[in-house]
Coordinates of C-alpha atoms in Angstrom, one line a residue:
Chain A
Q1 CA 17.8 -28.4 -9.8
K2 CA 17.9 -25.7 -7.0
E3 CA 17.9 -26.4 -3.4
V4 CA 14.6 -24.4 -2.8
E5 CA 11.9 -23.9 -5.7
Q6 CA 9.3 -21.0 -5.3
D7 CA 7.0 -19.7 -8.0
P8 CA 7.9 -16.0 -8.5
G9 CA 4.2 -15.0 -9.4
P10 CA 3.0 -12.4 -9.4
L11 CA -0.2 -13.6 -7.4
S12 CA -2.9 -11.3 -7.5
V13 CA -6.0 -11.7 -5.1
P14 CA -8.9 -9.5 -4.0
E15 CA -9.0 -8.2 -0.4
G16 CA -10.3 -10.8 2.1
A17 CA -9.2 -13.9 0.1
I18 CA -7.2 -16.7 1.7
V19 CA -3.8 -17.0 0.0
S20 CA -1.7 -20.1 -0.3
L21 CA 2.1 -19.6 -0.9
N22 CA 4.4 -22.6 -1.5
C23 CA 7.7 -24.0 -1.5
T24 CA 9.5 -27.3 -2.3
Y25 CA 13.0 -28.2 -1.5
S26 CA 15.4 -31.1 -2.0
N27 CA 17.8 -31.3 0.9
S28 CA 16.5 -33.6 3.6
A29 CA 18.9 -32.0 6.3
F30 CA 16.8 -29.0 6.6
Q31 CA 15.2 -28.5 10.1
Y32 CA 13.9 -24.9 10.2
F33 CA 11.5 -23.6 7.7
M34 CA 11.0 -20.1 7.7
W35 CA 8.8 -17.4 6.1
Y36 CA 9.9 -13.7 5.5
R37 CA 8.1 -10.8 4.2
Q38 CA 10.0 -8.3 2.0
Y39 CA 8.5 -5.1 1.1
S40 CA 9.9 -3.1 -1.8
R41 CA 13.3 -1.6 -1.2
K42 CA 13.4 -3.2 2.3
G43 CA 15.3 -6.0 4.0
P44 CA 13.5 -9.4 4.7
E45 CA 11.5 -9.7 7.9
L46 CA 10.9 -13.0 9.6
L47 CA 7.3 -13.5 9.8
M48 CA 7.2 -17.0 11.5
Y49 CA 9.2 -20.4 11.7
T50 CA 8.6 -24.0 12.0
Y51 CA 10.9 -26.6 13.4
S52 CA 10.6 -29.9 11.6
S53 CA 7.0 -31.1 10.5
G54 CA 3.7 -29.8 11.5
N55 CA 1.6 -26.5 11.6
K56 CA 2.0 -23.1 13.2
E57 CA -0.4 -20.4 13.5
D58 CA 0.1 -16.7 14.2
G59 CA -2.9 -14.5 14.0
R60 CA -3.8 -14.7 10.1
F61 CA -0.8 -16.7 9.1
T62 CA -0.5 -20.2 9.1
A63 CA 2.7 -22.4 8.2
Q64 CA 2.7 -25.9 7.3
V65 CA 5.6 -28.2 6.8
D66 CA 5.3 -31.6 5.0
K67 CA 8.9 -33.3 5.3
S68 CA 7.9 -36.5 4.0
S69 CA 7.0 -34.4 0.7
K70 CA 9.5 -31.8 1.2
Y71 CA 6.9 -29.2 0.7
I72 CA 5.9 -26.2 2.9
S73 CA 3.0 -23.6 2.8
L74 CA 2.2 -20.3 4.2
F75 CA -1.6 -19.5 4.3
I76 CA -2.8 -16.0 4.8
R77 CA -6.6 -15.6 5.8
D78 CA -8.5 -12.3 5.3
S79 CA -5.7 -10.9 3.3
Q80 CA -5.4 -7.2 3.2
P81 CA -3.7 -4.7 0.8
S82 CA -1.0 -3.9 3.3
D83 CA 0.0 -7.6 2.9
S84 CA 1.2 -6.8 -0.7
A85 CA 4.9 -7.7 -0.6
T86 CA 7.1 -10.5 -1.8
Y87 CA 7.0 -13.6 0.5
L88 CA 10.5 -15.7 0.8
C89 CA 10.7 -19.0 1.9
A90 CA 13.9 -20.2 3.7
M91 CA 15.3 -23.1 5.4
K92 CA 18.2 -24.3 7.1
G93 CA 19.8 -26.9 9.3
G94 CA 19.6 -27.1 13.2
G95 CA 23.3 -26.2 13.6
S96 CA 23.8 -23.4 11.1
Y97 CA 22.7 -19.6 11.1
I98 CA 22.9 -19.6 7.1
P99 CA 19.4 -20.1 5.5
T100 CA 18.8 -21.1 2.0
F101 CA 16.1 -18.8 0.2
G102 CA 13.7 -19.6 -2.4
R103 CA 13.3 -16.6 -5.0
G104 CA 10.3 -15.3 -3.5
T105 CA 6.6 -15.1 -4.6
S106 CA 5.3 -11.5 -5.3
L107 CA 1.7 -11.1 -3.9
I108 CA -0.7 -8.3 -4.6
V109 CA -4.0 -8.0 -2.7
H110 CA -6.1 -5.3 -4.3
P111 CA -8.9 -3.6 -2.5
Chain B
D1 CA 17.2 -0.2 20.4
A2 CA 18.6 0.3 16.9
G3 CA 18.2 -2.5 14.7
V4 CA 20.7 -3.3 11.9
T5 CA 21.7 -0.4 10.0
Q6 CA 23.4 -0.2 6.6
S7 CA 25.2 2.5 4.6
P8 CA 24.9 3.9 2.0
T9 CA 21.3 3.5 1.0
H10 CA 22.3 3.1 -2.6
L11 CA 25.1 4.1 -4.7
I12 CA 26.2 3.8 -8.5
K13 CA 29.3 2.9 -9.7
T14 CA 31.1 1.9 -13.2
R15 CA 32.7 -1.4 -14.3
G16 CA 36.1 -2.1 -12.9
Q17 CA 35.6 0.3 -9.8
Q18 CA 36.0 -0.6 -6.2
V19 CA 33.0 -0.5 -3.6
T20 CA 32.8 -0.5 0.2
L21 CA 29.4 -0.9 2.0
R22 CA 29.0 -0.9 5.6
C23 CA 26.9 -2.5 8.3
S24 CA 26.1 -2.0 12.1
P25 CA 24.6 -4.9 13.9
K26 CA 21.9 -4.9 16.2
S27 CA 22.8 -4.0 19.7
G28 CA 24.2 -7.0 21.6
H29 CA 24.8 -8.9 18.4
D30 CA 28.5 -10.0 17.6
T31 CA 28.2 -11.9 14.0
V32 CA 27.5 -10.3 11.0
S33 CA 26.3 -12.2 7.5
W34 CA 26.4 -10.6 4.1
Y35 CA 24.1 -11.7 1.4
Q36 CA 23.4 -10.6 -2.2
Q37 CA 19.9 -10.3 -3.6
A38 CA 19.7 -9.8 -7.3
L39 CA 16.4 -8.5 -8.7
G40 CA 13.7 -11.2 -8.5
Q41 CA 15.7 -13.4 -6.7
G42 CA 16.2 -14.6 -3.0
P43 CA 19.1 -13.5 -1.0
Q44 CA 22.4 -15.5 -1.6
F45 CA 24.9 -15.9 1.3
I46 CA 28.2 -14.4 0.8
F47 CA 30.1 -14.8 3.9
Q48 CA 29.8 -14.4 8.0
Y49 CA 32.2 -12.7 10.2
Y50 CA 32.5 -13.4 13.7
E51 CA 35.4 -12.3 16.2
E52 CA 36.8 -10.3 13.2
E53 CA 37.5 -13.2 11.0
E54 CA 35.5 -14.8 8.2
R55 CA 33.7 -18.0 9.7
Q56 CA 32.0 -19.3 6.5
R57 CA 31.8 -18.4 3.2
G58 CA 29.4 -18.9 0.1
N59 CA 29.9 -19.4 -3.5
F60 CA 31.4 -16.0 -4.3
P61 CA 34.8 -15.1 -5.8
D62 CA 37.6 -13.5 -4.0
R63 CA 36.8 -10.0 -5.5
F64 CA 34.2 -10.0 -2.4
S65 CA 36.0 -9.4 0.7
G66 CA 35.1 -8.4 4.1
H67 CA 36.2 -7.1 7.7
Q68 CA 34.8 -6.9 11.0
F69 CA 35.8 -4.2 13.4
P70 CA 36.3 -4.8 17.3
N71 CA 32.8 -2.9 17.9
Y72 CA 31.3 -5.8 15.6
S73 CA 30.4 -3.5 13.0
S74 CA 31.3 -4.8 9.0
E75 CA 32.5 -3.9 5.8
L76 CA 31.8 -5.6 2.5
N77 CA 34.4 -4.8 -0.4
V78 CA 33.9 -5.8 -3.9
N79 CA 36.6 -5.2 -6.3
A80 CA 36.8 -5.0 -10.2
L81 CA 32.8 -4.5 -10.1
L82 CA 31.0 -6.3 -13.1
L83 CA 27.5 -5.6 -14.3
G84 CA 26.3 -8.5 -12.6
D85 CA 27.3 -7.3 -9.3
S86 CA 24.3 -4.9 -9.5
A87 CA 21.9 -6.1 -6.7
L88 CA 20.6 -5.3 -3.2
Y89 CA 23.2 -6.2 -0.5
L90 CA 21.7 -7.2 2.9
C91 CA 23.6 -7.4 6.3
A92 CA 22.1 -9.6 9.0
S93 CA 23.4 -10.0 12.6
S94 CA 23.0 -12.4 15.1
L95 CA 24.6 -13.5 18.5
A96 CA 27.1 -16.3 18.2
T97 CA 26.1 -17.8 21.5
G98 CA 22.4 -17.8 20.6
T99 CA 20.1 -20.7 20.1
G100 CA 20.4 -20.7 16.6
T101 CA 16.7 -20.5 16.0
P102 CA 15.8 -18.1 13.0
K103 CA 14.4 -15.4 15.1
T104 CA 18.0 -14.7 16.2
Q105 CA 19.2 -13.4 13.1
Y106 CA 18.0 -9.8 11.9
F107 CA 18.1 -8.2 8.6
G108 CA 19.2 -4.6 7.7
P109 CA 17.4 -2.6 5.0
G110 CA 20.2 -3.2 2.7
T111 CA 22.2 -1.4 0.1
R112 CA 21.3 -1.1 -3.4
L113 CA 24.1 -1.2 -5.8
L114 CA 24.0 -0.3 -9.4
V115 CA 26.9 -1.3 -11.9
L116 CA 27.1 0.6 -15.2

């Protein structure tokens, strides 16, 4: 079993839809939970991160962490074609710079 | 302020050859990490350099080696290339005295390596 599991998709939605992206993990030591966006042929860009459990909102994006279930989610409201990219979840312990990544979910938002 | 830069952007090698990839960290950063991202997979940590020494290493064979220079730039060397080494190689920089929050690590655009 991998430490971080993420459905690769692709996930195809119409413009304006609410998108839900999810990851599960097995390592209880993870404290930081991150979401990266990666456009084709580019490096990952950090979208947002959450420390420990709870929710965090940033514009159209909301990140949720449920440590009891070892489950994290990213919601995108009013999705736009420009949101089409691969979304990578990643996690790390508090004292480490080294994140463990999921394999990424490919999101396609069509007009 | 230039972010993380990597060169070359892409290259093609044949099996058995050797390759050197280069990374310049974001201004003010002193730590460089290298990742391998195979097609359809998430980035896998190769190693991290700080003060010109390898500080942490992931599960990669000795064919993968690196170097960090006094100006904090870094090289990744891969010897005896295999077909399975074809991937996007990402460099990320950070500040050793930073808070350790994810915001302090920035990724470059990557070098795409194809081994034939």
